[in-house]
Structures are given as C-alpha cells and as structure tokens.
PDB file of C-alpha atoms in Angstrom:
ATOM      1  CA  MET A  26     115.444 100.331  97.187  1.00  0.00           C
ATOM      2  CA  SER A  27     114.974 103.499  97.856  1.00  0.00           C
ATOM      3  CA  ALA A  28     115.737 105.569 100.800  1.00  0.00           C
ATOM      4  CA  ALA A  29     111.947 106.273 101.363  1.00  0.00           C
ATOM      5  CA  SER A  30     111.050 102.782 100.045  1.00  0.00           C
ATOM      6  CA  LEU A  31     113.029 101.722 103.281  1.00  0.00           C
ATOM      7  CA  SER A  32     112.044 103.435 105.718  1.00  0.00           C
ATOM      8  CA  ARG A  33     108.457 102.361 104.566  1.00  0.00           C
ATOM      9  CA  LEU A  34     110.309  99.046 105.199  1.00  0.00           C
ATOM     10  CA  LEU A  35     111.444  99.661 108.549  1.00  0.00           C
ATOM     11  CA  LEU A  36     107.919 101.391 109.283  1.00  0.00           C
ATOM     12  CA  LEU A  37     105.518  98.996 108.548  1.00  0.00           C
ATOM     13  CA  SER A  38     107.355  96.388 110.200  1.00  0.00           C
ATOM     14  CA  ALA A  39     107.105  97.956 113.293  1.00  0.00           C
ATOM     15  CA  ILE A  40     104.483  99.043 113.266  1.00  0.00           C
ATOM     16  CA  TRP A  41     103.277  94.955 112.435  1.00  0.00           C
ATOM     17  CA  GLY A  42     104.581  93.581 115.242  1.00  0.00           C
ATOM     18  CA  GLY A  43     103.414  95.928 117.388  1.00  0.00           C
ATOM     19  CA  SER A  44     100.053  94.087 116.303  1.00  0.00           C
ATOM     20  CA  PHE A  45     100.637  91.145 117.808  1.00  0.00           C
ATOM     21  CA  LEU A  46     100.906  92.722 120.924  1.00  0.00           C
ATOM     22  CA  PHE A  47      97.925  93.996 120.550  1.00  0.00           C
ATOM     23  CA  MET A  48      96.462  90.860 119.265  1.00  0.00           C
ATOM     24  CA  ARG A  49      98.273  88.912 122.071  1.00  0.00           C
ATOM     25  CA  ILE A  50      96.685  91.354 124.909  1.00  0.00           C
ATOM     26  CA  GLY A  51      92.449  91.518 123.614  1.00  0.00           C
ATOM     27  CA  ALA A  52      92.434  87.893 122.219  1.00  0.00           C
ATOM     28  CA  PRO A  53      92.008  86.440 125.252  1.00  0.00           C
ATOM     29  CA  VAL A  54      90.071  88.831 126.401  1.00  0.00           C
ATOM     30  CA  LEU A  55      87.405  89.502 123.297  1.00  0.00           C
ATOM     31  CA  GLY A  56      88.329  86.182 121.427  1.00  0.00           C
ATOM     32  CA  PRO A  57      89.209  86.003 118.125  1.00  0.00           C
ATOM     33  CA  VAL A  58      85.912  87.212 116.211  1.00  0.00           C
ATOM     34  CA  MET A  59      85.055  90.076 118.513  1.00  0.00           C
ATOM     35  CA  LEU A  60      88.911  90.835 118.438  1.00  0.00           C
ATOM     36  CA  ILE A  61      89.023  90.872 114.391  1.00  0.00           C
ATOM     37  CA  ILE A  62      85.609  92.822 113.747  1.00  0.00           C
ATOM     38  CA  PHE A  63      86.159  95.784 115.689  1.00  0.00           C
ATOM     39  CA  ARG A  64      89.528  95.940 113.766  1.00  0.00           C
ATOM     40  CA  VAL A  65      88.650  95.497 110.151  1.00  0.00           C
ATOM     41  CA  GLY A  66      85.509  97.878 110.872  1.00  0.00           C
ATOM     42  CA  LEU A  67      87.725 100.404 112.374  1.00  0.00           C
ATOM     43  CA  ALA A  68      89.346 100.348 109.328  1.00  0.00           C
ATOM     44  CA  ALA A  69      87.354 100.948 107.030  1.00  0.00           C
ATOM     45  CA  LEU A  70      85.686 104.053 109.539  1.00  0.00           C
ATOM     46  CA  PHE A  71      89.134 105.373 109.721  1.00  0.00           C
ATOM     47  CA  LEU A  72      89.124 104.852 105.780  1.00  0.00           C
ATOM     48  CA  LEU A  73      86.017 106.048 104.499  1.00  0.00           C
ATOM     49  CA  GLY A  74      87.589 109.205 106.522  1.00  0.00           C
ATOM     50  CA  VAL A  75      90.624 109.797 105.055  1.00  0.00           C
ATOM     51  CA  ALA A  76      88.999 108.848 101.544  1.00  0.00           C
ATOM     52  CA  LEU A  77      86.308 111.958 102.149  1.00  0.00           C
ATOM     53  CA  ILE A  78      89.849 114.263 102.890  1.00  0.00           C
ATOM     54  CA  LEU A  79      90.536 113.168  99.229  1.00  0.00           C
ATOM     55  CA  LYS A  80      88.125 112.627  98.002  1.00  0.00           C
ATOM     56  CA  LYS A  81      89.126 109.163  96.866  1.00  0.00           C
ATOM     57  CA  ARG A  82      87.375 106.791  94.461  1.00  0.00           C
ATOM     58  CA  MET A  83      87.320 102.773  95.286  1.00  0.00           C
ATOM     59  CA  SER A  84      85.581 102.185  91.791  1.00  0.00           C
ATOM     60  CA  LEU A  85      82.889  99.963  93.867  1.00  0.00           C
ATOM     61  CA  LYS A  86      81.422  98.560  91.249  1.00  0.00           C
ATOM     62  CA  VAL A  87      83.434  97.641  88.662  1.00  0.00           C
ATOM     63  CA  HIS A  88      86.470  96.265  92.085  1.00  0.00           C
ATOM     64  CA  TRP A  89      84.195  95.136  94.452  1.00  0.00           C
ATOM     65  CA  LYS A  90      85.327  90.716  92.989  1.00  0.00           C
ATOM     66  CA  HIS A  91      89.136  92.129  93.876  1.00  0.00           C
ATOM     67  CA  TYR A  92      87.726  93.697  97.281  1.00  0.00           C
ATOM     68  CA  LEU A  93      86.117  90.749  98.273  1.00  0.00           C
ATOM     69  CA  VAL A  94      88.970  88.598  97.305  1.00  0.00           C
ATOM     70  CA  LEU A  95      91.787  91.075  99.055  1.00  0.00           C
ATOM     71  CA  GLY A  96      89.819  91.439 101.735  1.00  0.00           C
ATOM     72  CA  LEU A  97      88.909  87.448 102.335  1.00  0.00           C
ATOM     73  CA  ILE A  98      92.545  86.218 101.810  1.00  0.00           C
ATOM     74  CA  ASN A  99      95.291  89.291 102.844  1.00  0.00           C
ATOM     75  CA  SER A 100      92.742  90.741 106.211  1.00  0.00           C
ATOM     76  CA  ALA A 101      89.812  88.994 107.171  1.00  0.00           C
ATOM     77  CA  LEU A 102      91.210  84.868 107.014  1.00  0.00           C
ATOM     78  CA  PRO A 103      95.096  85.455 108.130  1.00  0.00           C
ATOM     79  CA  PHE A 104      93.170  88.374 110.667  1.00  0.00           C
ATOM     80  CA  LEU A 105      91.050  85.500 112.579  1.00  0.00           C
ATOM     81  CA  LEU A 106      94.291  82.512 112.877  1.00  0.00           C
ATOM     82  CA  PHE A 107      96.455  84.957 114.268  1.00  0.00           C
ATOM     83  CA  ALA A 108      93.951  86.558 116.748  1.00  0.00           C
ATOM     84  CA  TYR A 109      92.815  82.341 117.350  1.00  0.00           C
ATOM     85  CA  ALA A 110      96.877  81.769 118.323  1.00  0.00           C
ATOM     86  CA  ALA A 111      96.358  85.104 120.058  1.00  0.00           C
ATOM     87  CA  GLN A 112      95.085  83.346 122.695  1.00  0.00           C
ATOM     88  CA  THR A 113      98.163  80.392 123.521  1.00  0.00           C
ATOM     89  CA  LEU A 114     101.051  81.723 122.449  1.00  0.00           C
ATOM     90  CA  SER A 115     102.760  84.394 122.652  1.00  0.00           C
ATOM     91  CA  ALA A 116     102.987  88.699 120.411  1.00  0.00           C
ATOM     92  CA  SER A 117     107.340  87.136 119.899  1.00  0.00           C
ATOM     93  CA  LEU A 118     106.308  83.722 118.524  1.00  0.00           C
ATOM     94  CA  LEU A 119     103.326  85.186 116.407  1.00  0.00           C
ATOM     95  CA  SER A 120     105.332  87.341 114.772  1.00  0.00           C
ATOM     96  CA  ILE A 121     108.709  85.215 114.279  1.00  0.00           C
ATOM     97  CA  LEU A 122     106.216  81.681 111.990  1.00  0.00           C
ATOM     98  CA  ASN A 123     104.192  85.033 111.145  1.00  0.00           C
ATOM     99  CA  ALA A 124     108.130  85.519 108.804  1.00  0.00           C
ATOM    100  CA  THR A 125     107.124  82.461 106.848  1.00  0.00           C
ATOM    101  CA  ALA A 126     105.472  84.724 104.559  1.00  0.00           C
ATOM    102  CA  PRO A 127     107.768  86.023 102.100  1.00  0.00           C
ATOM    103  CA  ILE A 128     108.281  82.034 102.179  1.00  0.00           C
ATOM    104  CA  TRP A 129     104.775  80.420 101.345  1.00  0.00           C
ATOM    105  CA  GLY A 130     105.131  83.876  99.334  1.00  0.00           C
ATOM    106  CA  ALA A 131     108.437  82.310  96.823  1.00  0.00           C
ATOM    107  CA  ILE A 132     106.781  79.211  96.236  1.00  0.00           C
ATOM    108  CA  ILE A 133     104.035  79.938  95.413  1.00  0.00           C
ATOM    109  CA  GLY A 134     105.236  82.387  93.775  1.00  0.00           C
ATOM    110  CA  ALA A 135     107.587  80.070  91.621  1.00  0.00           C
ATOM    111  CA  LEU A 136     104.916  77.493  90.732  1.00  0.00           C
ATOM    112  CA  TRP A 137     102.336  79.672  89.669  1.00  0.00           C
ATOM    113  CA  THR A 138     104.295  80.318  86.944  1.00  0.00           C
ATOM    114  CA  ARG A 139     106.545  78.177  87.076  1.00  0.00           C
ATOM    115  CA  THR A 140     109.998  79.752  87.085  1.00  0.00           C
ATOM    116  CA  LEU A 141     112.136  79.074  89.826  1.00  0.00           C
ATOM    117  CA  LEU A 142     114.077  80.915  92.048  1.00  0.00           C
ATOM    118  CA  SER A 143     117.576  82.676  91.249  1.00  0.00           C
ATOM    119  CA  GLY A 144     120.336  81.271  93.583  1.00  0.00           C
ATOM    120  CA  LYS A 145     120.089  84.652  95.518  1.00  0.00           C
ATOM    121  CA  ALA A 146     116.544  83.954  96.701  1.00  0.00           C
ATOM    122  CA  VAL A 147     117.242  81.039  97.993  1.00  0.00           C
ATOM    123  CA  MET A 148     120.143  81.600 100.068  1.00  0.00           C
ATOM    124  CA  GLY A 149     117.736  84.623 101.736  1.00  0.00           C
ATOM    125  CA  LEU A 150     115.262  82.066 102.107  1.00  0.00           C
ATOM    126  CA  LEU A 151     116.771  79.286 103.124  1.00  0.00           C
ATOM    127  CA  SER A 152     118.515  81.765 105.598  1.00  0.00           C
ATOM    128  CA  GLY A 153     115.438  82.871 106.768  1.00  0.00           C
ATOM    129  CA  VAL A 154     113.389  79.296 107.197  1.00  0.00           C
ATOM    130  CA  VAL A 155     116.699  78.234 109.370  1.00  0.00           C
ATOM    131  CA  GLY A 156     115.992  81.038 112.336  1.00  0.00           C
ATOM    132  CA  VAL A 157     112.259  81.126 112.478  1.00  0.00           C
ATOM    133  CA  MET A 158     113.058  76.799 113.132  1.00  0.00           C
ATOM    134  CA  LEU A 159     115.330  78.256 115.252  1.00  0.00           C
ATOM    135  CA  LEU A 160     113.608  80.803 117.607  1.00  0.00           C
ATOM    136  CA  VAL A 161     110.175  78.158 116.725  1.00  0.00           C
ATOM    137  CA  GLY A 162     111.798  75.194 117.993  1.00  0.00           C
ATOM    138  CA  PHE A 163     113.816  76.273 121.130  1.00  0.00           C
ATOM    139  CA  ASP A 164     110.021  78.575 122.946  1.00  0.00           C
ATOM    140  CA  SER A 165     109.145  76.352 125.520  1.00  0.00           C
ATOM    141  CA  LEU A 166     104.818  77.606 124.518  1.00  0.00           C
ATOM    142  CA  VAL A 167     105.320  74.815 122.274  1.00  0.00           C
ATOM    143  CA  LEU A 168     104.305  72.823 124.638  1.00  0.00           C
ATOM    144  CA  LEU A 169     101.813  74.466 125.329  1.00  0.00           C
ATOM    145  CA  PRO A 170      97.573  72.496 125.352  1.00  0.00           C
ATOM    146  CA  GLY A 171      96.550  73.693 121.824  1.00  0.00           C
ATOM    147  CA  ALA A 172      99.927  75.084 121.633  1.00  0.00           C
ATOM    148  CA  GLY A 173     100.233  72.344 118.153  1.00  0.00           C
ATOM    149  CA  ILE A 174      96.728  74.034 116.182  1.00  0.00           C
ATOM    150  CA  ALA A 175      97.630  77.503 117.347  1.00  0.00           C
ATOM    151  CA  ILE A 176     101.010  77.385 115.186  1.00  0.00           C
ATOM    152  CA  VAL A 177      99.724  75.710 112.240  1.00  0.00           C
ATOM    153  CA  ALA A 178      97.241  78.398 112.635  1.00  0.00           C
ATOM    154  CA  ALA A 179      99.969  80.990 112.886  1.00  0.00           C
ATOM    155  CA  LEU A 180     101.293  78.994 109.483  1.00  0.00           C
ATOM    156  CA  GLY A 181      97.831  79.120 108.000  1.00  0.00           C
ATOM    157  CA  ALA A 182      97.669  82.588 108.355  1.00  0.00           C
ATOM    158  CA  SER A 183     101.246  82.533 106.689  1.00  0.00           C
ATOM    159  CA  PHE A 184     100.121  80.894 103.678  1.00  0.00           C
ATOM    160  CA  CYS A 185      97.511  83.858 102.522  1.00  0.00           C
ATOM    161  CA  TYR A 186      99.641  86.001 102.644  1.00  0.00           C
ATOM    162  CA  GLY A 187     101.960  84.343 100.045  1.00  0.00           C
ATOM    163  CA  ILE A 188      98.597  83.790  97.718  1.00  0.00           C
ATOM    164  CA  THR A 189      98.146  87.257  98.643  1.00  0.00           C
ATOM    165  CA  SER A 190     101.338  88.594  97.779  1.00  0.00           C
ATOM    166  CA  VAL A 191     100.805  86.171  94.135  1.00  0.00           C
ATOM    167  CA  TYR A 192      97.260  87.444  93.338  1.00  0.00           C
ATOM    168  CA  ALA A 193      98.770  91.103  93.921  1.00  0.00           C
ATOM    169  CA  ARG A 194     101.144  90.989  90.892  1.00  0.00           C
ATOM    170  CA  SER A 195      97.595  90.587  88.424  1.00  0.00           C
ATOM    171  CA  ILE A 196      96.298  94.232  89.920  1.00  0.00           C
ATOM    172  CA  PRO A 197      98.674  97.009  88.276  1.00  0.00           C
ATOM    173  CA  SER A 198      95.590  99.395  87.610  1.00  0.00           C
ATOM    174  CA  ILE A 199      94.330  99.466  91.484  1.00  0.00           C
ATOM    175  CA  GLY A 200      95.106 101.849  93.926  1.00  0.00           C
ATOM    176  CA  PRO A 201      97.035 101.788  97.223  1.00  0.00           C
ATOM    177  CA  PHE A 202      94.925 102.998  98.503  1.00  0.00           C
ATOM    178  CA  ALA A 203      92.181 101.910  96.925  1.00  0.00           C
ATOM    179  CA  ASN A 204      92.713  98.271  97.828  1.00  0.00           C
ATOM    180  CA  ALA A 205      93.719  98.795 101.298  1.00  0.00           C
ATOM    181  CA  HIS A 206      89.617 100.006 101.219  1.00  0.00           C
ATOM    182  CA  GLY A 207      88.358  97.790 100.112  1.00  0.00           C
ATOM    183  CA  SER A 208      89.673  94.701 101.127  1.00  0.00           C
ATOM    184  CA  MET A 209      89.328  96.689 105.174  1.00  0.00           C
ATOM    185  CA  TRP A 210      85.059  96.903 103.887  1.00  0.00           C
ATOM    186  CA  ALA A 211      85.201  93.170 102.455  1.00  0.00           C
ATOM    187  CA  ALA A 212      86.761  91.613 105.302  1.00  0.00           C
ATOM    188  CA  THR A 213      84.373  93.507 108.088  1.00  0.00           C
ATOM    189  CA  VAL A 214      81.253  92.234 105.437  1.00  0.00           C
ATOM    190  CA  ILE A 215      82.803  88.318 105.585  1.00  0.00           C
ATOM    191  CA  ILE A 216      83.193  88.634 108.621  1.00  0.00           C
ATOM    192  CA  LEU A 217      80.260  90.325 110.196  1.00  0.00           C
ATOM    193  CA  PRO A 218      78.418  87.496 110.071  1.00  0.00           C
ATOM    194  CA  LEU A 219      79.718  84.911 112.840  1.00  0.00           C
ATOM    195  CA  VAL A 220      79.905  87.540 115.371  1.00  0.00           C
ATOM    196  CA  PRO A 221      76.163  86.232 117.039  1.00  0.00           C
ATOM    197  CA  PHE A 222      77.953  82.977 117.438  1.00  0.00           C
ATOM    198  CA  PHE A 223      81.448  84.037 119.473  1.00  0.00           C
ATOM    199  CA  PRO A 224      80.107  86.566 122.104  1.00  0.00           C
ATOM    200  CA  VAL A 225      83.563  88.341 124.648  1.00  0.00           C
ATOM    201  CA  ASN A 226      84.905  85.467 126.375  1.00  0.00           C
ATOM    202  CA  GLN A 227      85.294  88.396 129.729  1.00  0.00           C
ATOM    203  CA  ALA A 228      84.531  92.189 130.502  1.00  0.00           C
ATOM    204  CA  PRO A 229      86.997  93.736 128.143  1.00  0.00           C
ATOM    205  CA  THR A 230      89.504  95.901 129.924  1.00  0.00           C
ATOM    206  CA  SER A 231      91.144  99.382 129.150  1.00  0.00           C
ATOM    207  CA  GLY A 232      93.462  97.296 127.656  1.00  0.00           C
ATOM    208  CA  ALA A 233      92.232  94.853 125.685  1.00  0.00           C
ATOM    209  CA  VAL A 234      89.487  98.516 124.393  1.00  0.00           C
ATOM    210  CA  LEU A 235      93.433  99.843 122.855  1.00  0.00           C
ATOM    211  CA  SER A 236      94.670  97.140 121.525  1.00  0.00           C
ATOM    212  CA  VAL A 237      91.467  96.968 119.434  1.00  0.00           C
ATOM    213  CA  VAL A 238      91.816 100.863 118.621  1.00  0.00           C
ATOM    214  CA  ALA A 239      95.426 100.525 117.766  1.00  0.00           C
ATOM    215  CA  LEU A 240      94.940  97.347 115.573  1.00  0.00           C
ATOM    216  CA  GLY A 241      92.028  99.401 113.554  1.00  0.00           C
ATOM    217  CA  VAL A 242      93.276 102.050 112.592  1.00  0.00           C
ATOM    218  CA  LEU A 243      97.723 101.934 113.038  1.00  0.00           C
ATOM    219  CA  CYS A 244      97.942  98.233 112.011  1.00  0.00           C
ATOM    220  CA  SER A 245      95.099  98.118 109.724  1.00  0.00           C
ATOM    221  CA  GLY A 246      94.422 101.347 108.458  1.00  0.00           C
ATOM    222  CA  ILE A 247      97.589 103.222 108.354  1.00  0.00           C
ATOM    223  CA  ALA A 248      99.896  99.792 108.393  1.00  0.00           C
ATOM    224  CA  TYR A 249      97.958  98.990 104.097  1.00  0.00           C
ATOM    225  CA  LEU A 250      97.493 101.565 102.605  1.00  0.00           C
ATOM    226  CA  LEU A 251     101.904 101.803 103.116  1.00  0.00           C
ATOM    227  CA  TYR A 252     102.445  97.905 102.311  1.00  0.00           C
ATOM    228  CA  PHE A 253     100.097  98.947  98.967  1.00  0.00           C
ATOM    229  CA  ARG A 254     101.964 101.584  98.674  1.00  0.00           C
ATOM    230  CA  LEU A 255     105.929  99.180  98.498  1.00  0.00           C
ATOM    231  CA  ILE A 256     103.558  96.909  96.502  1.00  0.00           C
ATOM    232  CA  ALA A 257     103.338  99.720  94.356  1.00  0.00           C
ATOM    233  CA  ASP A 258     107.437 100.293  94.385  1.00  0.00           C
ATOM    234  CA  ILE A 259     109.334  98.012  94.791  1.00  0.00           C
ATOM    235  CA  GLY A 260     106.974  94.509  93.883  1.00  0.00           C
ATOM    236  CA  SER A 261     105.321  92.605  95.376  1.00  0.00           C
ATOM    237  CA  THR A 262     108.160  89.914  96.296  1.00  0.00           C
ATOM    238  CA  SER A 263     110.419  92.464  98.285  1.00  0.00           C
ATOM    239  CA  ALA A 264     107.134  94.709 100.160  1.00  0.00           C
ATOM    240  CA  LEU A 265     105.994  90.843 101.732  1.00  0.00           C
ATOM    241  CA  THR A 266     109.890  90.464 102.813  1.00  0.00           C
ATOM    242  CA  VAL A 267     108.720  93.041 106.081  1.00  0.00           C
ATOM    243  CA  THR A 268     107.585  90.049 107.581  1.00  0.00           C
ATOM    244  CA  PHE A 269     111.135  89.218 108.528  1.00  0.00           C
ATOM    245  CA  LEU A 270     111.597  92.292 110.233  1.00  0.00           C
ATOM    246  CA  VAL A 271     108.414  92.277 111.666  1.00  0.00           C
ATOM    247  CA  PRO A 272     109.955  89.065 113.700  1.00  0.00           C
ATOM    248  CA  LEU A 273     112.389  91.908 115.650  1.00  0.00           C
ATOM    249  CA  PHE A 274     109.803  93.555 116.187  1.00  0.00           C
ATOM    250  CA  GLY A 275     107.522  91.386 118.272  1.00  0.00           C
ATOM    251  CA  VAL A 276     110.619  90.459 120.118  1.00  0.00           C
ATOM    252  CA  LEU A 277     111.303  93.933 121.236  1.00  0.00           C
ATOM    253  CA  PHE A 278     107.498  94.956 122.330  1.00  0.00           C
ATOM    254  CA  GLY A 279     106.806  91.960 123.574  1.00  0.00           C
ATOM    255  CA  THR A 280     109.835  91.306 125.977  1.00  0.00           C
ATOM    256  CA  LEU A 281     109.025  95.118 126.522  1.00  0.00           C
ATOM    257  CA  PHE A 282     105.648  94.767 127.651  1.00  0.00           C
ATOM    258  CA  LEU A 283     104.343  91.674 128.430  1.00  0.00           C
ATOM    259  CA  ASP A 284     108.397  89.910 129.343  1.00  0.00           C
ATOM    260  CA  GLU A 285     108.552  87.272 127.557  1.00  0.00           C
ATOM    261  CA  ILE A 286     111.753  86.230 127.481  1.00  0.00           C
ATOM    262  CA  ILE A 287     114.251  86.224 125.114  1.00  0.00           C
ATOM    263  CA  GLY A 288     117.119  83.475 125.226  1.00  0.00           C
ATOM    264  CA  TRP A 289     120.075  83.546 122.847  1.00  0.00           C
ATOM    265  CA  TYR A 290     118.417  81.044 120.095  1.00  0.00           C
ATOM    266  CA  THR A 291     116.576  85.017 119.936  1.00  0.00           C
ATOM    267  CA  TRP A 292     119.347  86.539 118.637  1.00  0.00           C
ATOM    268  CA  ILE A 293     120.571  83.687 116.613  1.00  0.00           C
ATOM    269  CA  GLY A 294     117.432  84.208 114.942  1.00  0.00           C
ATOM    270  CA  ALA A 295     116.777  87.247 114.360  1.00  0.00           C
ATOM    271  CA  LEU A 296     120.666  88.103 112.492  1.00  0.00           C
ATOM    272  CA  LEU A 297     119.697  84.656 110.896  1.00  0.00           C
ATOM    273  CA  VAL A 298     116.565  86.749 109.298  1.00  0.00           C
ATOM    274  CA  ILE A 299     117.443  89.663 109.385  1.00  0.00           C
ATOM    275  CA  VAL A 300     120.639  88.253 106.840  1.00  0.00           C
ATOM    276  CA  GLY A 301     117.868  86.037 104.733  1.00  0.00           C
ATOM    277  CA  THR A 302     115.527  89.573 104.196  1.00  0.00           C
ATOM    278  CA  ALA A 303     118.416  91.626 101.963  1.00  0.00           C
ATOM    279  CA  LEU A 304     118.767  89.080 100.075  1.00  0.00           C
ATOM    280  CA  VAL A 305     116.014  88.001  99.190  1.00  0.00           C
ATOM    281  CA  THR A 306     115.414  92.224  98.492  1.00  0.00           C
ATOM    282  CA  SER A 307     118.397  91.810  97.157  1.00  0.00           C
ATOM    283  CA  PHE A 308     119.133  95.357  99.962  1.00  0.00           C
ATOM    284  CA  SER A 309     122.446  96.817  99.459  1.00  0.00           C
ATOM    285  CA  PRO A 310     123.908  99.704 101.141  1.00  0.00           C
ATOM    286  CA  ARG A 311     126.085 100.598  99.237  1.00  0.00           C
ATOM    287  CA  LEU A 312     123.531 101.306  96.350  1.00  0.00           C
ATOM    288  CA  LEU A 313     121.412 102.908  99.143  1.00  0.00           C
ATOM    289  CA  PHE A 314     124.110 105.459  99.915  1.00  0.00           C
ATOM    290  CA  ARG A 315     124.503 105.902  96.358  1.00  0.00           C
ATOM    291  CA  LYS A 316     121.437 107.576  95.422  1.00  0.00           C
ATOM    292  CA  LYS A 317     121.427 110.040  98.057  1.00  0.00           C
ATOM    293  CA  MET A 318     125.098 111.535  96.487  1.00  0.00           C
ATOM    294  CA  PRO A 319     124.623 114.286  94.237  1.00  0.00           C
TER     295      PRO A 319
END
C-alpha cells in the first residue's frame, strides 16, 4: 500500500467515523428516512456540481442498471439501516458494528469465488471479530429496549457493504467518480417514494441541520470519491478494511462530542481491530518506508 493510499484510508476512516456522530445527532430528530433522503440528495447535488466543473460524465444510458444496484446495496439500504439503529445505539457502538463489513466481504467473496482465505487473512478477520465482540459484549446499551433490533439493523447494513465489495469486482471499466455520482442519484430515486410515509419526528434543530449537511457533502459526496478511488488503487477487499479503522474515530468523536463512555474493553477491542486491519490488508510499515526511498 502506497503512502497516498494509506493517507486516503486514514482520511476516509475519519470521515466515516464522523458519519455515525452525525447520524446519532440527526436520526432521533428527523427520523431515518428524512435524514437519509437529505444525505443522498445533497451528495448527489454536490457531485453534480463537481461533474459540471470537471466535465465528468456518468454514461447514464449505458450504466443505469449498475447505478441502481450500487445505489441500493451500497447507499440507500445500509444508510437507512444505520440511521434506524442510530435512534437507539451510540455512535461508538454503530461505528464498531460497521467494522464487521470486511468480515462479511471476505466470507461472501470466498463463497462466490469458491476459494479459501489465506492464513494471514483468516487471522486478521478473527482478530477483527474478537475485537468487535469484546466491544459489543461489554457495552451497556445492548440492554436497552429495542437495542437488539437496532444491532441486527446495523449488522445488516454492514452485510450490504460486504455484498458491495464483491459486486464491485465486476465493474472495472467504470471510474470512481461515476460510481460515486451515479450511486447517489440512484439512492435518491430509491428512497424518495418513502418520504411521504415517514415524516420528521420533531422540529429540526440546528445540530440536526448541520449533521445533514455534513452527512451529504462530506460523509457521502467526498467520502465515496475517496472510497472508489481506493478500490481502483488497492482493490475492493483492502479498500473495505477502512471500516476496521472507523471505530477508532467513531469512539473518539462519540466521546468528545456526545460524552460516550470508553471502558477498558474499548482500548483492547480497538487494538485487536487495528491488528486485524494490518493483517487483512497485508500492510507493512517497512514496505511503506521503502516506497519513500529514492
């Protein structure tokens, strides 16, 4: 992994870690559907502006079916599931459950291609699983009413991302920008019919409005440009492991801005997640250092 790819990985992890903070603020106020329609709608408009400036085309007539599939499994459905879970669960716990996406992706990919995972990859995935189980198992929020359904919803969202990682392998001819742009418009079209049936829960607050803008422009528009660029540079499986780092930022932001509690299990779980990320991506600091040499 090059220094540039590593930098994108860390930046994307921080942005998506912040997305759970914004969902935790906005979902209880606006509700899942209204929060996410604004998120994908703003992202689509932001990317449209970028497309007009850079003269980027989506080739909609050719790839519209692909954009619909990608918009459903990588944006609309997982966004809605996470937003639903955000009404109950903490930003920290949401970001941790999101870390199961590479696990789902590896399992689905192995089943799809009928191949065995390498020993190093298996060790990395097991490390990530243990870390997530430790964090979730000791979180008191799992005892709250409705927490069980919320956890299932969050895991379902991560499962969607795992499917996306496998699906993305079959679309090498479509550029990162077109994927991000097309999927946001597709997600908007998919969610829009739900809006009349799910009004806002209460009058929007300034925090909820700012969260919507951050989710749309930063966490969707800019973030998906980074994500699809990573897929193009380092492959879909390695790019998906960005979610192993997301909990670190999710927990940090939850603690700083929402006063969420960090226990001993958080630190140990986070260490296991980082180790799992390194193993699955085969990242080596020595290799990175060599790339910097003349």
